[in-house]
Amino acid sequence: MQHQKMPGTTPSHGPASAVNRPALFARYGTLEDLRYDYPLVLVEDDKGGTQFRPLMRLIDDALGAVAQPGPAGEAQRQQVLRLEAAIRRRVAAGESGRLSDLWRTSAAALLQAQGEQPFGPMDTNLDRARERLHADGMVIGCDAATPKAVLSHAWHAVHRDKAAAFRKKVDGLILRLSDILKADFMKSDEAHGAEALKSAVGQADSVGIDFGALSGILARARPVDRLPEDRLHRIGWALSVLGGQRFYGPVRGSELLPGQPKPHSYIFESCARALDAYRERLPEMVEFVKALTTAELEAEGKYRPAQHDPVLNAYDESDLTAEQEALLPAALVLLRDGEDDIAETVRAFEALASGLPIKVLVQTDDILGTTSPEPSRHAFGGGSARLAAMAMGTNNAFALQVSSAHLYRMRDALVRGMRYDGAALFCVYSGATPSVEGVAPYLLAAAATESRAFPTFCYDPSAGPDWARRFDLATNPALEADWPGYRLDFEDGTGQRLSIDTAFSFIDFAMCDARYARYSQPIAQKDWSEKMLPAADWLTLEPAMAVARVPYVLGINAHNELTRCGVAEKVAEAATRAIDAWRRLQELAGIRNSHAERLLAAERVKFEARTAEAVAKAVAAAAAAAPASVGPAPTVAVVASVPAASPARAAAPSAAATAAPAASAAAAPPSDLPWIETARCTTCNECTQINAQLFAYNDNMQAYIVNPDGGSFRQLVEAAEGCQVSIIHPGKPRNPDEPDLPALIERAKAFA
Amino acid sequence: MSENLSACMMRMVETDYALSDYQSDIAPRWCVGCGDTAILTAMQKLCRDEQLAPEKTVCVSGIGCSSRLPHYMNAYGFHGIHGRALPVAEGVKIRRPDLDVFVTTGDGDCTSIGAAHWIHAIRYNMNMTVLLHDNQIYGLTKKQASPTSPIGQKSNTTPFGSVLLPLNPLTVTLGVANVSFVAQAVDWIPDLLYDILKKAFHHRGLSFVRILQRCPEFMQHRFDDYVRDPSKMRILTHGNGLRLSPEVSRVYKNQETHDPLDMGRALAIAAIADEIPVGILYNDPSVPCYDDLRAGERPSTPALVETVLREEFDKVTIWPDDAEPVAAE
Ligand SMILES: Cc1ncc(C[n+]2csc(CCOP(=O)(O)OP(=O)(O)O)c2C)c(N)n1
Ligand code: SF4
Ligand code: SF4
Ligand SMILES: [Mg+2]
């Protein structure tokens, strides 16, 4: 047997190469040719609250608005997509800038390269699309700088909204208090003095007016009820505190008067500094809250010294409420795992447990860590993937774990975390691991999520009182399974196309890393044996069975040849730990929950006993009644339709899998179930990537819904939005407790 | 303490305004039997029941007998110029949205000399309550026909009787873009007058209440038939409009259930000639208010005003060679 080849390459008969990549990566050539979530546009002055959007989606929206449907708009679509590819290439090459600038320079270069005239048809087409972009901002790629850029951007956007609300409130009070003082001043001698009257009339008109006499007349007519001294003093004090606050800066630079102290900064490089700053600023916060309260009462004319002075005099930092703190800015702490001192991690937990509005980003570039057993055995194979899970233990801190590849998908959660009143931890894996060569950070980040090395999850204490509402794991692929599976296509030595279903596991992920390569060495084909077993299956074996078998994962070598790689014990152990952590997350999300399963098993035993009894009774009764012929037993109803052929994987629910109906693919399926117009599927992998438990290919490699309960409604809606030919119909939500349902149902309407 | 501190401290201050707290020390100079008195009382009752702070309440008027009302209210008042009550009230409201603004205007003041302001105030739909005291005559200037005077009305300016059909303030108001609240009341059913005022006050937007008002001095017997015969009054009721007390219901049996969102029916009711409809003809709370639309993101504090002015002046300033300021960073 000859070496197996990935499709699209010429066969080679060389020996197994030492340079290996996971076989799954063979699918992805160069990322620059793909339309995916990057480049990402960090939207400026974002009124809609979208904060950041993939360039691809902005361009699709613009094209949707400007390009005619069908062949008439095809030329324009092609030109704009070519421009998008040019921008993507520039960003991948390290260029950065605002979208409008990149668009301009890329369009100019494109025109020149194509020999097109300025103001010619292509220029006009591009310009029309540009006018419909509706957003501008820095364009970023997926690299080591991404997590910090995205998180800072989100923080600034939330900070800006808070600042606007703050100013509206505080400036409104300043205005009302100033009015009171002004009205009082207008009753003073000074306001009615000859000089004041003269300057009010102005030089040009003042000739011939006796301002002294006028002043005398006005002085006699004016009211005499001046404000009491203590009230004037109180209002003056409140005004000076509100006007001199340093929590938010002025909108216009020129409003900061010379000598006025600069506003506080809320971006920190360590939690220790953030906590210190918070403590230092406490007296200012207390003073501010007192002044704000005084101002509110004074503006309403309801300050009563006898009643209110004692309350405010006794008010101190222990009285600060969450509502009051929410008015003030949240701190942002930017940490980098591996660069910051380990003691800083401890301080981070102190900050998270404090419940103060401190937002901590822990960016990690290296999940696996070094292979040496120092300082603890568990350093092998990743400690940073545990920080967010640990933060959930504080119970009142918001925690989000996500890799750069899924930042956009988790955008809503990210913004919720930034807006959350208390502390929040964001653990983001950049994918820019120095010891991994030749794999784009985006791909590696996605692989980290796929392989359970860095699952995506969010814990939001503000979402509700229970775990079902607070904890969200839904963005991971193949939620119910240990590892996500995928289908690998290849050619054998004779050029025959074959495919196998395989899993993408932690071991596949570790294989990318140069430090870990030696733990999964290729095994020469002559040494392959019957004892070999895919690692994902091997990991489920009882120890006694496991020793008799040899685990392997599939890799591809430098010649694009499919190889089997051995799995060393240490990396297998790390994989076991990863799956253990994943199962814990599953349990928290109510998937394969051990308590529930135990209960269910007990109930099932009871149920079966009852049915057996009932059946026995019915049979006895029937036998007694009539000796007529007995018809066939009723069959199980089919719940999911399988449009063209039965699925390759046996994972589909047993009731559905067995009975593949011969129904034509075009027929609309019953009622509220999700469905796909399978015959129109272009096999782009978009939906199957999202969740293979939900979307799978049939024998024609066209997608269908393999199990309507295999994923969330959100995934169905996102898949429908992502499907380039719009053939996915999400149906109605099946789990009434899924978060954000109203918004999702609204989005699903477009695909009814 | 999770509750808002200032709200909590405000509740420590108890107010207990009585009707007399809204009466000024000037005694009303209206003729005996003048309907304006009933309207003043209804307003003072409303202020008491809502516990409106007198110093947070503003009554604005134009010129006329009716427009003397601000003098008799213990609140801020602005006795303006003829026909211009509404623009003055709009100015107060845009600058001091925290104040409750009431406008008193007569049929001459509003529908004659002030007609342009009336139309635009309806369209602006600012948050205030407008009371049109409609006695169908110029009272203060001693009997001249007004636009709402009935055809054939003899007066100092129409000695042989007025020759034009009267203008109907209800249909006109209902026809203006952005209209959000139109009601009709009569001074001789105080219960309903009060209920309607209350609904008008709680409506967010401009509430226009036309009040048919008796002027025994110059329009004797004008409404006698209606005052004596309750069946000639058509009372509009609805879950979203007036709910009648059993007492009122017993006397005024001629009732119609009318949905205040039904503009078609509202126009038809407004045009009824032989009966007087009383109640809320139209009420759409979703119409946007100009004061809300224009409420700036940032209040114009003295510092902001100064900054903006300085920036504007700097744009056109010609600096002496040696005095040009350093550009801001
Ligand atoms: C600019 C101007 N034009 C005319 C007048 C004279 N004027 C005073 S009150 C009035 C009419 C008042 O009628 P109405 O508004 O119906 O009030 P009523 O006295 O009936 O309550 C007129 C024409 C005036 N004061 N100012
Ligand atoms: S996303 Fe749409 S086109 Fe692509 S595979 Fe799925 S169903 Fe087919
Ligand atoms: S003239 Fe008429 S409107 Fe004026 S006060 Fe007398 S009764 Fe009232
Ligand atoms: Mg009048």
Short mmCIF file of N, CA, C and O in Angstrom, two decimals, chain A residues 167-168 171-172 175-176 178-179 251-252 254-255 293 296-297 299-300 302 304 307-308 312 315 321 323-324, chain B residues 1-6 9-10 12-13 56 95-96 98 296-302 304 307-308 310-311:
data_model
loop_
_atom_site.label_atom_id
_atom_site.label_comp_id
_atom_site.label_asym_id
_atom_site.label_seq_id
_atom_site.Cartn_x
_atom_site.Cartn_y
_atom_site.Cartn_z
N ARG A 167 -22.31 62.77 32.12
CA ARG A 167 -22.30 64.22 31.85
C ARG A 167 -23.69 64.77 31.74
O ARG A 167 -23.98 65.88 32.18
N LYS A 168 -24.56 63.99 31.13
CA LYS A 168 -25.94 64.45 30.98
C LYS A 168 -26.53 64.71 32.37
O LYS A 168 -27.16 65.74 32.60
N ASP A 171 -24.03 67.49 34.31
CA ASP A 171 -24.12 68.83 33.71
C ASP A 171 -25.52 69.40 33.87
O ASP A 171 -25.70 70.62 34.02
N GLY A 172 -26.54 68.52 33.83
CA GLY A 172 -27.90 68.99 34.05
C GLY A 172 -28.02 69.62 35.42
O GLY A 172 -28.64 70.69 35.59
N LEU A 175 -26.15 72.95 35.60
CA LEU A 175 -26.94 74.01 34.97
C LEU A 175 -28.04 74.51 35.91
O LEU A 175 -28.24 75.71 36.07
N ARG A 176 -28.72 73.57 36.55
CA ARG A 176 -29.84 73.98 37.40
C ARG A 176 -29.35 74.74 38.64
O ARG A 176 -29.95 75.74 39.05
N SER A 178 -26.53 76.45 38.77
CA SER A 178 -26.04 77.76 38.30
C SER A 178 -27.21 78.71 38.12
O SER A 178 -27.10 79.91 38.40
N ASP A 179 -28.33 78.19 37.62
CA ASP A 179 -29.52 79.03 37.44
C ASP A 179 -29.98 79.62 38.77
O ASP A 179 -30.37 80.79 38.83
N VAL A 251 -15.41 66.61 27.24
CA VAL A 251 -15.55 66.16 25.85
C VAL A 251 -14.66 67.01 24.96
O VAL A 251 -14.03 66.54 24.04
N ARG A 252 -14.65 68.31 25.26
CA ARG A 252 -13.82 69.19 24.47
C ARG A 252 -12.57 69.50 25.29
O ARG A 252 -12.67 69.90 26.44
N SER A 254 -10.71 71.93 25.27
CA SER A 254 -10.57 73.31 25.72
C SER A 254 -11.36 73.59 26.99
O SER A 254 -11.24 74.65 27.57
N GLU A 255 -12.22 72.63 27.39
CA GLU A 255 -12.98 72.87 28.60
C GLU A 255 -12.12 72.70 29.85
O GLU A 255 -12.50 73.13 30.92
N THR A 293 -25.84 64.15 45.58
CA THR A 293 -27.10 64.05 46.33
C THR A 293 -27.58 65.43 46.75
O THR A 293 -28.75 65.78 46.59
N GLU A 296 -28.98 67.21 43.77
CA GLU A 296 -30.30 66.73 43.36
C GLU A 296 -31.38 67.31 44.27
O GLU A 296 -32.44 67.72 43.81
N LEU A 297 -31.10 67.33 45.55
CA LEU A 297 -32.07 67.88 46.49
C LEU A 297 -32.22 69.39 46.31
O LEU A 297 -33.33 69.92 46.30
N ALA A 299 -31.66 71.17 43.63
CA ALA A 299 -32.32 71.51 42.37
C ALA A 299 -33.82 71.37 42.51
O ALA A 299 -34.59 72.10 41.88
N GLU A 300 -34.26 70.43 43.32
CA GLU A 300 -35.69 70.26 43.54
C GLU A 300 -36.21 71.20 44.63
O GLU A 300 -37.39 71.19 44.96
N LYS A 302 -35.52 70.86 47.77
CA LYS A 302 -35.97 70.01 48.86
C LYS A 302 -34.88 69.73 49.90
O LYS A 302 -35.00 68.77 50.66
N ARG A 304 -33.35 70.07 53.27
CA ARG A 304 -33.73 70.58 54.60
C ARG A 304 -32.57 70.30 55.54
O ARG A 304 -32.37 69.14 55.93
N GLN A 307 -32.87 67.96 58.55
CA GLN A 307 -33.06 66.53 58.29
C GLN A 307 -31.88 65.92 57.54
O GLN A 307 -31.50 64.78 57.77
N HIS A 308 -31.32 66.67 56.60
CA HIS A 308 -30.37 66.07 55.66
C HIS A 308 -28.92 66.20 56.07
O HIS A 308 -28.11 65.34 55.72
N LEU A 312 -25.93 63.19 55.52
CA LEU A 312 -24.73 63.34 54.69
C LEU A 312 -23.46 63.38 55.53
O LEU A 312 -22.41 62.89 55.11
N TYR A 315 -22.38 59.94 56.18
CA TYR A 315 -22.18 59.10 54.99
C TYR A 315 -20.70 58.84 54.76
O TYR A 315 -19.88 59.76 54.74
N THR A 321 -23.17 52.59 47.17
CA THR A 321 -23.98 51.49 46.61
C THR A 321 -23.49 51.14 45.21
O THR A 321 -22.79 51.93 44.57
N GLU A 323 -25.22 51.03 42.65
CA GLU A 323 -25.84 51.98 41.72
C GLU A 323 -24.98 53.24 41.60
O GLU A 323 -24.77 53.78 40.52
N GLN A 324 -24.47 53.69 42.74
CA GLN A 324 -23.62 54.89 42.71
C GLN A 324 -22.30 54.61 42.01
O GLN A 324 -21.81 55.42 41.23
N MET B 1 -27.83 49.75 51.97
CA MET B 1 -28.82 50.62 51.34
C MET B 1 -28.68 50.54 49.82
O MET B 1 -27.72 51.04 49.25
N SER B 2 -29.61 49.89 49.20
CA SER B 2 -29.48 49.71 47.75
C SER B 2 -30.26 50.79 47.01
O SER B 2 -30.10 51.00 45.84
N GLU B 3 -31.09 51.52 47.74
CA GLU B 3 -31.97 52.47 47.09
C GLU B 3 -31.23 53.77 46.79
O GLU B 3 -30.26 54.13 47.44
N ASN B 4 -31.71 54.47 45.80
CA ASN B 4 -31.13 55.75 45.43
C ASN B 4 -31.18 56.71 46.62
O ASN B 4 -32.23 56.98 47.19
N LEU B 5 -30.00 57.23 46.97
CA LEU B 5 -29.88 58.04 48.19
C LEU B 5 -30.75 59.29 48.14
O LEU B 5 -31.47 59.61 49.09
N SER B 6 -30.68 60.02 47.01
CA SER B 6 -31.40 61.29 47.00
C SER B 6 -32.91 61.07 46.98
O SER B 6 -33.66 61.84 47.58
N MET B 9 -33.78 60.51 50.46
CA MET B 9 -33.74 61.74 51.26
C MET B 9 -34.86 62.69 50.89
O MET B 9 -35.35 63.46 51.73
N MET B 10 -35.29 62.63 49.64
CA MET B 10 -36.39 63.50 49.24
C MET B 10 -37.69 63.09 49.91
O MET B 10 -38.54 63.91 50.22
N MET B 12 -37.93 62.09 52.76
CA MET B 12 -37.93 62.58 54.14
C MET B 12 -38.65 63.93 54.24
O MET B 12 -39.09 64.33 55.32
N VAL B 13 -38.71 64.62 53.10
CA VAL B 13 -39.35 65.95 53.11
C VAL B 13 -40.81 65.77 52.76
O VAL B 13 -41.15 65.39 51.64
N LYS B 56 -42.46 75.18 41.31
CA LYS B 56 -42.12 74.36 40.14
C LYS B 56 -43.25 74.39 39.12
O LYS B 56 -43.33 73.54 38.24
N ARG B 95 -36.23 75.53 28.20
CA ARG B 95 -35.10 75.85 29.06
C ARG B 95 -35.25 75.21 30.44
O ARG B 95 -34.27 74.89 31.09
N ARG B 96 -36.47 75.02 30.91
CA ARG B 96 -36.69 74.45 32.22
C ARG B 96 -37.65 73.26 32.14
O ARG B 96 -38.80 73.34 32.58
N ASP B 98 -37.93 70.87 33.86
CA ASP B 98 -38.35 70.35 35.16
C ASP B 98 -39.62 71.03 35.68
O ASP B 98 -40.20 70.59 36.67
N GLY B 296 -30.65 68.14 24.40
CA GLY B 296 -29.28 67.91 23.98
C GLY B 296 -28.66 66.77 24.77
O GLY B 296 -29.08 66.47 25.87
N GLU B 297 -27.67 66.13 24.15
CA GLU B 297 -26.93 65.10 24.88
C GLU B 297 -26.26 65.72 26.09
O GLU B 297 -26.07 65.11 27.11
N ARG B 298 -25.86 67.00 25.92
CA ARG B 298 -25.19 67.68 27.03
C ARG B 298 -25.90 68.98 27.34
O ARG B 298 -26.07 69.83 26.47
N PRO B 299 -26.31 69.18 28.58
CA PRO B 299 -26.95 70.44 28.95
C PRO B 299 -25.97 71.60 28.76
O PRO B 299 -24.76 71.44 28.94
N SER B 300 -26.51 72.75 28.39
CA SER B 300 -25.64 73.90 28.13
C SER B 300 -25.23 74.57 29.42
O SER B 300 -25.79 75.60 29.80
N THR B 301 -24.26 74.01 30.09
CA THR B 301 -23.75 74.63 31.31
C THR B 301 -23.03 75.91 30.94
O THR B 301 -22.60 76.08 29.79
N PRO B 302 -22.86 76.83 31.90
CA PRO B 302 -22.13 78.06 31.59
C PRO B 302 -20.76 77.77 30.97
O PRO B 302 -20.35 78.43 30.02
N LEU B 304 -19.82 75.19 29.15
CA LEU B 304 -19.94 74.72 27.77
C LEU B 304 -20.29 75.88 26.85
O LEU B 304 -19.73 76.01 25.76
N THR B 307 -17.23 77.88 26.24
CA THR B 307 -16.28 77.18 25.37
C THR B 307 -16.71 77.26 23.91
O THR B 307 -15.92 77.58 23.03
N VAL B 308 -18.00 76.98 23.67
CA VAL B 308 -18.48 76.96 22.30
C VAL B 308 -18.38 78.36 21.69
O VAL B 308 -17.93 78.53 20.55
N ARG B 310 -16.34 80.74 22.55
CA ARG B 310 -14.92 81.07 22.32
C ARG B 310 -14.43 80.39 21.05
O ARG B 310 -13.77 81.01 20.21
N GLU B 311 -14.81 79.13 20.89
CA GLU B 311 -14.36 78.42 19.69
C GLU B 311 -14.91 79.07 18.42
O GLU B 311 -14.22 79.17 17.41
#
